[in-house]
Amino acid sequence: MPDGDGPITRDTSARRHALIVGLVWAALSAALVALALNVPFQLTAASREARVIDNAFLTLLVVSIPVFVLVEVVVVYSALRFRATADEDGPPIAGRPAISVAWVATTTAMVLGLAAFGWAGMNEVLHAQHPPDLVVRVVSKQFGWTFEYPSLGVSSATLRVPKDRLVRFEMTSSDVLHSFWIPEFRVKQDVVPGRTIAVTATATQVGSYGVVCAELCGLGHTFMRAPVEVMDQVAFDAWATAVKAESR
Amino acid sequence: MSAVPLSRPSRAGLVREGGLVRGAIAGLGGYALGALLASALGSAKGVEDPTPHAVALGYALGVVGWIWGLGGLDGWLAWALGRERSEAPAAEGWRRYLAFTTDHKVIGVQYLVTSLALFVVAGLAGLVIRVHLAVPSSKILGVGDFNTAMGLHGTIMIGVALIAVVGGLGNYLVPLMIGARDMAFPRLNALSYWILLPAGLAIVASPLAGGFDTGWTAYPPLSVRGPLGQELYILTLVTVGASSILGAVNFLTTVMRLRAPGMTLWRLPIFVWAMTATAIIVVIATSALAAALTMLLFDRLLGTAFFDPRRGGDPLLYLHVFWFYSHPAVYVMAMPAFGVVLDVLPVHARKPLFAYRLAAISFLAIVVLSLIVWGHHLYVAGMDPRLHGPFMVLTELISVPTGVVFLAALGTIWLGRIRLTTPMLFALGWLSNFVIGGITGIFLADVPTDIQLTDSYFVVAHFHYTIVGGMIFGLFTGLYHWFPKITGRMYDERLGRLHFALFFASFNLTFLPLFWAGIHGMRRRVADYPPELAGVNLFVTVAAFAMAIATAVFLWNAVRSWARGPRAAADPWRAHTLEWRTSSPPPSVNFPTPPAVGAPYGYGARPPAGEAAGK
């Protein structure tokens, strides 16, 4: 630091440093937030749940950016501007109670705000708004999936679900832990032997996706996956009729 | 190993005196005895294949034989039998590092060297994983070998993260920093180190016994069915846990009882505060790990059904008990590194530690909170959904005390007179990386985003930012900062900076892209991935090799400087904590004359040094 040691000069230069860092912080944060909001980086969102979760992700990202930028800017600025030029000590500042209080209060408020937001999102994702339109029994075992449709009396190696219908997946495992994950649906649920665990999802986009096992389940874990087809209701009904006729 | 005891005076001395040879013989003898006993019992009871039982009992008696053979029980036995015992003259020079020695400084170095050796082994396993994953549909490893490489990398790195700073820097520094002559229980201290060697041997040998394909978390029922290698994993972690508890009891007693006159609690260096808080977590939580693994072992060997749903057990029980320890364990890894960084920053920024007392109190808050957040590992595991919300709030609250660590660090460097030495670079690198680890932790604490991100590469990237970015960067900070104190020689500053530049860049290039891979649906712990993720995976593999090169630079610097570096002064950094008030390296008594105790971070021109901080 170039200036001398009079208390007055030091104070003004400290303020100047704070001002520069503040401006750089604000500019960089704004730029990164703009980038995050305008550059699509998420996986295809093919369900109602996916939109809630992507929205949550984006919100957390936007809140995180200023925190991240603050730490990086202070570190880089300090390393560049506060280099020792002589064998001397810095000012004997062992703390600033007001800054400590403000810091703790701000982080606490941010965290509680995020938790409240997360709680609302959780209720939206995990609690179905109405009874399911369709129930699919997901039977998992090392290393594959079978999908049973009790209301149709058929089963399938491909998970087929109608678009815009609330589907309830009831899962069981006959051997070890597995996890039912459809990345494009943002739906993931571990399957635990000895229990039946249910999750719901509403697919919103016709297309071909995949369900994969997300919980290490042994040698074949990598290859434990199955195709997922989201169809409109007419196509789905046609498929169900065809399969029923075939099995008769 | 054989060169050392051969130089001892006589053949009879080999057996009468403890040492590596007697330890190896007695260890093997103990193993044979245990294995035979278990086999005999097994056949008597009609057990089909008693091999797993033989290995378990053999291991247990082998450890006892090994410790007795080393001479680790000699002191206690002589005392119990009322026998006169002249303390054997302590080994001199490098040989003391190969003996059952009670000097905390020797034990600290033993821990450090052992951890670095294991760090290299596990790092190589990590490279094997990255080579396999360099291209999609890779056939380099079979799926079994892939799972074993992954389990080994994870388990050994967890071990390294648990012992390197705590066992290494903690043992070396805590007594020096509080002005003590040694730890409160020196023999227990040596014991806690030496029981780790059989554990290290067992885990490194596990691929020979079929490996284990559960990763480091060993979830049942898969782990109950796994091969013999899984049992070696269990025995290893139980031993590491026992060693941790012994060490933690020792640290707590040392800090409470052996502080030099004038060393009040609020004059303790922040590293000692961090070690104290860590030791409290270890004492409270580690027995839960032992419980989980013991139940697992019993399910495998004795036909119990803790985790077998067909007989009334429940796999979720394991997840709860396991994470009750294994989440706090993250703070056992990270908090001592917080302490290292906060201790190093004032020295090289020439300013008092900012908000010292608040930082120490935050460590204690982390202790409490770390024990009640484990449920965030179980949001999609089938846990009662009513628990999700409370666990989410508690987990996110831990950001508040962790944020205070950042306040202390940033407040300390702000307006400082910064010397960009290698330890300072690593401390600043720690800040830069760990903030990413902390922020991405919020995404995994938040229930909606965690549903998508858990068990994906987002988690892999996150915990490497906390454990490498947080703990390993803290370890390197400490290793460079205290290198002159520990070895009595200076490291090469240019190589140190090269190490920092390479390691910092390659670490970020390796792990930052993995967040993207996770967001795009790449599952963790898979041997293959969709072709659209080929680019990011190849990139990461190349960057991982750069990390290996950076580590080689460090090892070369450390070995060469230790052998031939310029002699270091007692206090090359002009630091204020007590470990610098004695020679480098310190004599075995630490302080030939009692040191004058002042404030730990009294930097600054006005008021005079010694009164500025920690009043």
PDB file of N, CA and C in Angstrom, chain B residues 435-487:
ATOM      1  N   VAL B 435     -15.050 -21.773  -1.147  1.00  0.00           N
ATOM      2  CA  VAL B 435     -16.325 -21.064  -1.291  1.00  0.00           C
ATOM      3  C   VAL B 435     -17.194 -21.779  -2.323  1.00  0.00           C
ATOM      4  N   ILE B 436     -16.565 -22.378  -3.340  1.00  0.00           N
ATOM      5  CA  ILE B 436     -17.346 -23.129  -4.332  1.00  0.00           C
ATOM      6  C   ILE B 436     -17.921 -24.390  -3.682  1.00  0.00           C
ATOM      7  N   GLY B 437     -17.089 -25.059  -2.881  1.00  0.00           N
ATOM      8  CA  GLY B 437     -17.582 -26.231  -2.161  1.00  0.00           C
ATOM      9  C   GLY B 437     -18.746 -25.884  -1.251  1.00  0.00           C
ATOM     10  N   GLY B 438     -18.653 -24.742  -0.569  1.00  0.00           N
ATOM     11  CA  GLY B 438     -19.705 -24.352   0.363  1.00  0.00           C
ATOM     12  C   GLY B 438     -20.993 -23.993  -0.347  1.00  0.00           C
ATOM     13  N   ILE B 439     -20.870 -23.208  -1.413  1.00  0.00           N
ATOM     14  CA  ILE B 439     -22.064 -22.771  -2.132  1.00  0.00           C
ATOM     15  C   ILE B 439     -22.780 -23.955  -2.769  1.00  0.00           C
ATOM     16  N   THR B 440     -22.031 -24.848  -3.395  1.00  0.00           N
ATOM     17  CA  THR B 440     -22.696 -25.974  -4.046  1.00  0.00           C
ATOM     18  C   THR B 440     -23.316 -26.906  -3.010  1.00  0.00           C
ATOM     19  N   GLY B 441     -22.829 -26.816  -1.764  1.00  0.00           N
ATOM     20  CA  GLY B 441     -23.461 -27.581  -0.693  1.00  0.00           C
ATOM     21  C   GLY B 441     -24.905 -27.157  -0.474  1.00  0.00           C
ATOM     22  N   ILE B 442     -25.187 -25.882  -0.678  1.00  0.00           N
ATOM     23  CA  ILE B 442     -26.571 -25.402  -0.527  1.00  0.00           C
ATOM     24  C   ILE B 442     -27.484 -26.108  -1.542  1.00  0.00           C
ATOM     25  N   PHE B 443     -26.989 -26.304  -2.759  1.00  0.00           N
ATOM     26  CA  PHE B 443     -27.801 -26.967  -3.790  1.00  0.00           C
ATOM     27  C   PHE B 443     -28.143 -28.407  -3.371  1.00  0.00           C
ATOM     28  N   LEU B 444     -27.242 -29.012  -2.573  1.00  0.00           N
ATOM     29  CA  LEU B 444     -27.476 -30.397  -2.156  1.00  0.00           C
ATOM     30  C   LEU B 444     -28.229 -30.462  -0.831  1.00  0.00           C
ATOM     31  N   ALA B 445     -28.292 -29.336  -0.113  1.00  0.00           N
ATOM     32  CA  ALA B 445     -29.083 -29.294   1.116  1.00  0.00           C
ATOM     33  C   ALA B 445     -30.539 -28.980   0.801  1.00  0.00           C
ATOM     34  N   ASP B 446     -30.737 -28.280  -0.301  1.00  0.00           N
ATOM     35  CA  ASP B 446     -32.082 -27.875  -0.725  1.00  0.00           C
ATOM     36  C   ASP B 446     -32.814 -29.093  -1.291  1.00  0.00           C
ATOM     37  N   VAL B 447     -33.987 -29.393  -0.753  1.00  0.00           N
ATOM     38  CA  VAL B 447     -34.654 -30.641  -1.145  1.00  0.00           C
ATOM     39  C   VAL B 447     -34.959 -30.686  -2.655  1.00  0.00           C
ATOM     40  N   PRO B 448     -35.595 -29.663  -3.241  1.00  0.00           N
ATOM     41  CA  PRO B 448     -35.927 -29.787  -4.669  1.00  0.00           C
ATOM     42  C   PRO B 448     -34.708 -30.014  -5.559  1.00  0.00           C
ATOM     43  N   THR B 449     -33.655 -29.201  -5.395  1.00  0.00           N
ATOM     44  CA  THR B 449     -32.508 -29.384  -6.291  1.00  0.00           C
ATOM     45  C   THR B 449     -31.763 -30.676  -5.977  1.00  0.00           C
ATOM     46  N   ASP B 450     -31.746 -31.079  -4.696  1.00  0.00           N
ATOM     47  CA  ASP B 450     -31.019 -32.308  -4.350  1.00  0.00           C
ATOM     48  C   ASP B 450     -31.638 -33.531  -5.010  1.00  0.00           C
ATOM     49  N   ILE B 451     -32.966 -33.510  -5.194  1.00  0.00           N
ATOM     50  CA  ILE B 451     -33.613 -34.660  -5.821  1.00  0.00           C
ATOM     51  C   ILE B 451     -32.949 -34.943  -7.172  1.00  0.00           C
ATOM     52  N   GLN B 452     -32.677 -33.886  -7.917  1.00  0.00           N
ATOM     53  CA  GLN B 452     -32.059 -34.080  -9.217  1.00  0.00           C
ATOM     54  C   GLN B 452     -30.551 -34.322  -9.103  1.00  0.00           C
ATOM     55  N   LEU B 453     -29.885 -33.629  -8.169  1.00  0.00           N
ATOM     56  CA  LEU B 453     -28.418 -33.605  -8.199  1.00  0.00           C
ATOM     57  C   LEU B 453     -27.792 -34.740  -7.415  1.00  0.00           C
ATOM     58  N   THR B 454     -28.487 -35.285  -6.411  1.00  0.00           N
ATOM     59  CA  THR B 454     -27.863 -36.317  -5.598  1.00  0.00           C
ATOM     60  C   THR B 454     -27.527 -37.535  -6.451  1.00  0.00           C
ATOM     61  N   ASP B 455     -26.451 -38.211  -6.073  1.00  0.00           N
ATOM     62  CA  ASP B 455     -25.967 -39.381  -6.816  1.00  0.00           C
ATOM     63  C   ASP B 455     -25.592 -39.059  -8.257  1.00  0.00           C
ATOM     64  N   SER B 456     -25.373 -37.764  -8.539  1.00  0.00           N
ATOM     65  CA  SER B 456     -24.859 -37.414  -9.862  1.00  0.00           C
ATOM     66  C   SER B 456     -23.435 -36.870  -9.696  1.00  0.00           C
ATOM     67  N   TYR B 457     -22.787 -36.553 -10.813  1.00  0.00           N
ATOM     68  CA  TYR B 457     -21.432 -36.005 -10.728  1.00  0.00           C
ATOM     69  C   TYR B 457     -21.401 -34.625 -10.080  1.00  0.00           C
ATOM     70  N   PHE B 458     -22.564 -33.973  -9.943  1.00  0.00           N
ATOM     71  CA  PHE B 458     -22.599 -32.717  -9.198  1.00  0.00           C
ATOM     72  C   PHE B 458     -22.093 -32.954  -7.774  1.00  0.00           C
ATOM     73  N   VAL B 459     -22.507 -34.092  -7.185  1.00  0.00           N
ATOM     74  CA  VAL B 459     -22.062 -34.428  -5.835  1.00  0.00           C
ATOM     75  C   VAL B 459     -20.564 -34.706  -5.829  1.00  0.00           C
ATOM     76  N   VAL B 460     -20.106 -35.418  -6.849  1.00  0.00           N
ATOM     77  CA  VAL B 460     -18.675 -35.732  -6.941  1.00  0.00           C
ATOM     78  C   VAL B 460     -17.867 -34.427  -6.990  1.00  0.00           C
ATOM     79  N   ALA B 461     -18.309 -33.493  -7.834  1.00  0.00           N
ATOM     80  CA  ALA B 461     -17.602 -32.216  -7.944  1.00  0.00           C
ATOM     81  C   ALA B 461     -17.663 -31.466  -6.614  1.00  0.00           C
ATOM     82  N   HIS B 462     -18.858 -31.446  -6.002  1.00  0.00           N
ATOM     83  CA  HIS B 462     -19.035 -30.725  -4.733  1.00  0.00           C
ATOM     84  C   HIS B 462     -18.082 -31.242  -3.657  1.00  0.00           C
ATOM     85  N   PHE B 463     -18.051 -32.561  -3.458  1.00  0.00           N
ATOM     86  CA  PHE B 463     -17.241 -32.998  -2.311  1.00  0.00           C
ATOM     87  C   PHE B 463     -15.754 -32.965  -2.617  1.00  0.00           C
ATOM     88  N   HIS B 464     -15.384 -32.957  -3.892  1.00  0.00           N
ATOM     89  CA  HIS B 464     -13.966 -32.712  -4.162  1.00  0.00           C
ATOM     90  C   HIS B 464     -13.604 -31.247  -3.901  1.00  0.00           C
ATOM     91  N   TYR B 465     -14.558 -30.345  -4.126  1.00  0.00           N
ATOM     92  CA  TYR B 465     -14.281 -28.941  -3.769  1.00  0.00           C
ATOM     93  C   TYR B 465     -14.197 -28.754  -2.262  1.00  0.00           C
ATOM     94  N   THR B 466     -14.952 -29.538  -1.486  1.00  0.00           N
ATOM     95  CA  THR B 466     -14.827 -29.383  -0.041  1.00  0.00           C
ATOM     96  C   THR B 466     -13.610 -30.135   0.490  1.00  0.00           C
ATOM     97  N   ILE B 467     -13.360 -31.341  -0.019  1.00  0.00           N
ATOM     98  CA  ILE B 467     -12.289 -32.133   0.598  1.00  0.00           C
ATOM     99  C   ILE B 467     -10.928 -31.805  -0.017  1.00  0.00           C
ATOM    100  N   VAL B 468     -10.830 -31.681  -1.329  1.00  0.00           N
ATOM    101  CA  VAL B 468      -9.543 -31.253  -1.901  1.00  0.00           C
ATOM    102  C   VAL B 468      -9.411 -29.742  -1.737  1.00  0.00           C
ATOM    103  N   GLY B 469     -10.436 -29.014  -2.203  1.00  0.00           N
ATOM    104  CA  GLY B 469     -10.370 -27.558  -2.114  1.00  0.00           C
ATOM    105  C   GLY B 469     -10.278 -27.091  -0.675  1.00  0.00           C
ATOM    106  N   GLY B 470     -10.981 -27.743   0.232  1.00  0.00           N
ATOM    107  CA  GLY B 470     -10.957 -27.336   1.623  1.00  0.00           C
ATOM    108  C   GLY B 470      -9.847 -27.999   2.400  1.00  0.00           C
ATOM    109  N   MET B 471      -9.828 -29.343   2.408  1.00  0.00           N
ATOM    110  CA  MET B 471      -8.902 -30.015   3.304  1.00  0.00           C
ATOM    111  C   MET B 471      -7.497 -30.136   2.724  1.00  0.00           C
ATOM    112  N   ILE B 472      -7.368 -30.589   1.470  1.00  0.00           N
ATOM    113  CA  ILE B 472      -6.028 -30.807   0.916  1.00  0.00           C
ATOM    114  C   ILE B 472      -5.300 -29.468   0.710  1.00  0.00           C
ATOM    115  N   PHE B 473      -6.013 -28.437   0.281  1.00  0.00           N
ATOM    116  CA  PHE B 473      -5.363 -27.123   0.175  1.00  0.00           C
ATOM    117  C   PHE B 473      -4.924 -26.636   1.557  1.00  0.00           C
ATOM    118  N   GLY B 474      -5.729 -26.924   2.586  1.00  0.00           N
ATOM    119  CA  GLY B 474      -5.322 -26.584   3.948  1.00  0.00           C
ATOM    120  C   GLY B 474      -4.094 -27.383   4.368  1.00  0.00           C
ATOM    121  N   LEU B 475      -4.066 -28.667   3.995  1.00  0.00           N
ATOM    122  CA  LEU B 475      -2.906 -29.507   4.322  1.00  0.00           C
ATOM    123  C   LEU B 475      -1.643 -28.935   3.684  1.00  0.00           C
ATOM    124  N   PHE B 476      -1.713 -28.577   2.396  1.00  0.00           N
ATOM    125  CA  PHE B 476      -0.523 -28.027   1.742  1.00  0.00           C
ATOM    126  C   PHE B 476      -0.131 -26.682   2.358  1.00  0.00           C
ATOM    127  N   THR B 477      -1.135 -25.864   2.708  1.00  0.00           N
ATOM    128  CA  THR B 477      -0.846 -24.607   3.399  1.00  0.00           C
ATOM    129  C   THR B 477       0.006 -24.885   4.629  1.00  0.00           C
ATOM    130  N   GLY B 478      -0.468 -25.842   5.435  1.00  0.00           N
ATOM    131  CA  GLY B 478       0.227 -26.163   6.669  1.00  0.00           C
ATOM    132  C   GLY B 478       1.583 -26.806   6.425  1.00  0.00           C
ATOM    133  N   LEU B 479       1.649 -27.705   5.429  1.00  0.00           N
ATOM    134  CA  LEU B 479       2.922 -28.385   5.177  1.00  0.00           C
ATOM    135  C   LEU B 479       4.004 -27.387   4.795  1.00  0.00           C
ATOM    136  N   TYR B 480       3.683 -26.420   3.945  1.00  0.00           N
ATOM    137  CA  TYR B 480       4.696 -25.431   3.569  1.00  0.00           C
ATOM    138  C   TYR B 480       5.003 -24.490   4.730  1.00  0.00           C
ATOM    139  N   HIS B 481       3.954 -24.060   5.442  1.00  0.00           N
ATOM    140  CA  HIS B 481       4.161 -23.090   6.514  1.00  0.00           C
ATOM    141  C   HIS B 481       5.048 -23.672   7.612  1.00  0.00           C
ATOM    142  N   TRP B 482       4.791 -24.926   7.974  1.00  0.00           N
ATOM    143  CA  TRP B 482       5.543 -25.514   9.085  1.00  0.00           C
ATOM    144  C   TRP B 482       6.685 -26.409   8.614  1.00  0.00           C
ATOM    145  N   PHE B 483       6.926 -26.461   7.310  1.00  0.00           N
ATOM    146  CA  PHE B 483       8.043 -27.275   6.810  1.00  0.00           C
ATOM    147  C   PHE B 483       9.360 -26.900   7.499  1.00  0.00           C
ATOM    148  N   PRO B 484       9.692 -25.589   7.583  1.00  0.00           N
ATOM    149  CA  PRO B 484      10.949 -25.238   8.254  1.00  0.00           C
ATOM    150  C   PRO B 484      10.964 -25.651   9.724  1.00  0.00           C
ATOM    151  N   LYS B 485       9.810 -25.571  10.389  1.00  0.00           N
ATOM    152  CA  LYS B 485       9.774 -25.969  11.803  1.00  0.00           C
ATOM    153  C   LYS B 485       9.978 -27.469  11.942  1.00  0.00           C
ATOM    154  N   ILE B 486       9.309 -28.248  11.098  1.00  0.00           N
ATOM    155  CA  ILE B 486       9.321 -29.705  11.239  1.00  0.00           C
ATOM    156  C   ILE B 486      10.662 -30.283  10.804  1.00  0.00           C
ATOM    157  N   THR B 487      11.201 -29.812   9.683  1.00  0.00           N
ATOM    158  CA  THR B 487      12.408 -30.431   9.130  1.00  0.00           C
ATOM    159  C   THR B 487      13.667 -29.659   9.507  1.00  0.00           C
TER     160      THR B 487
END
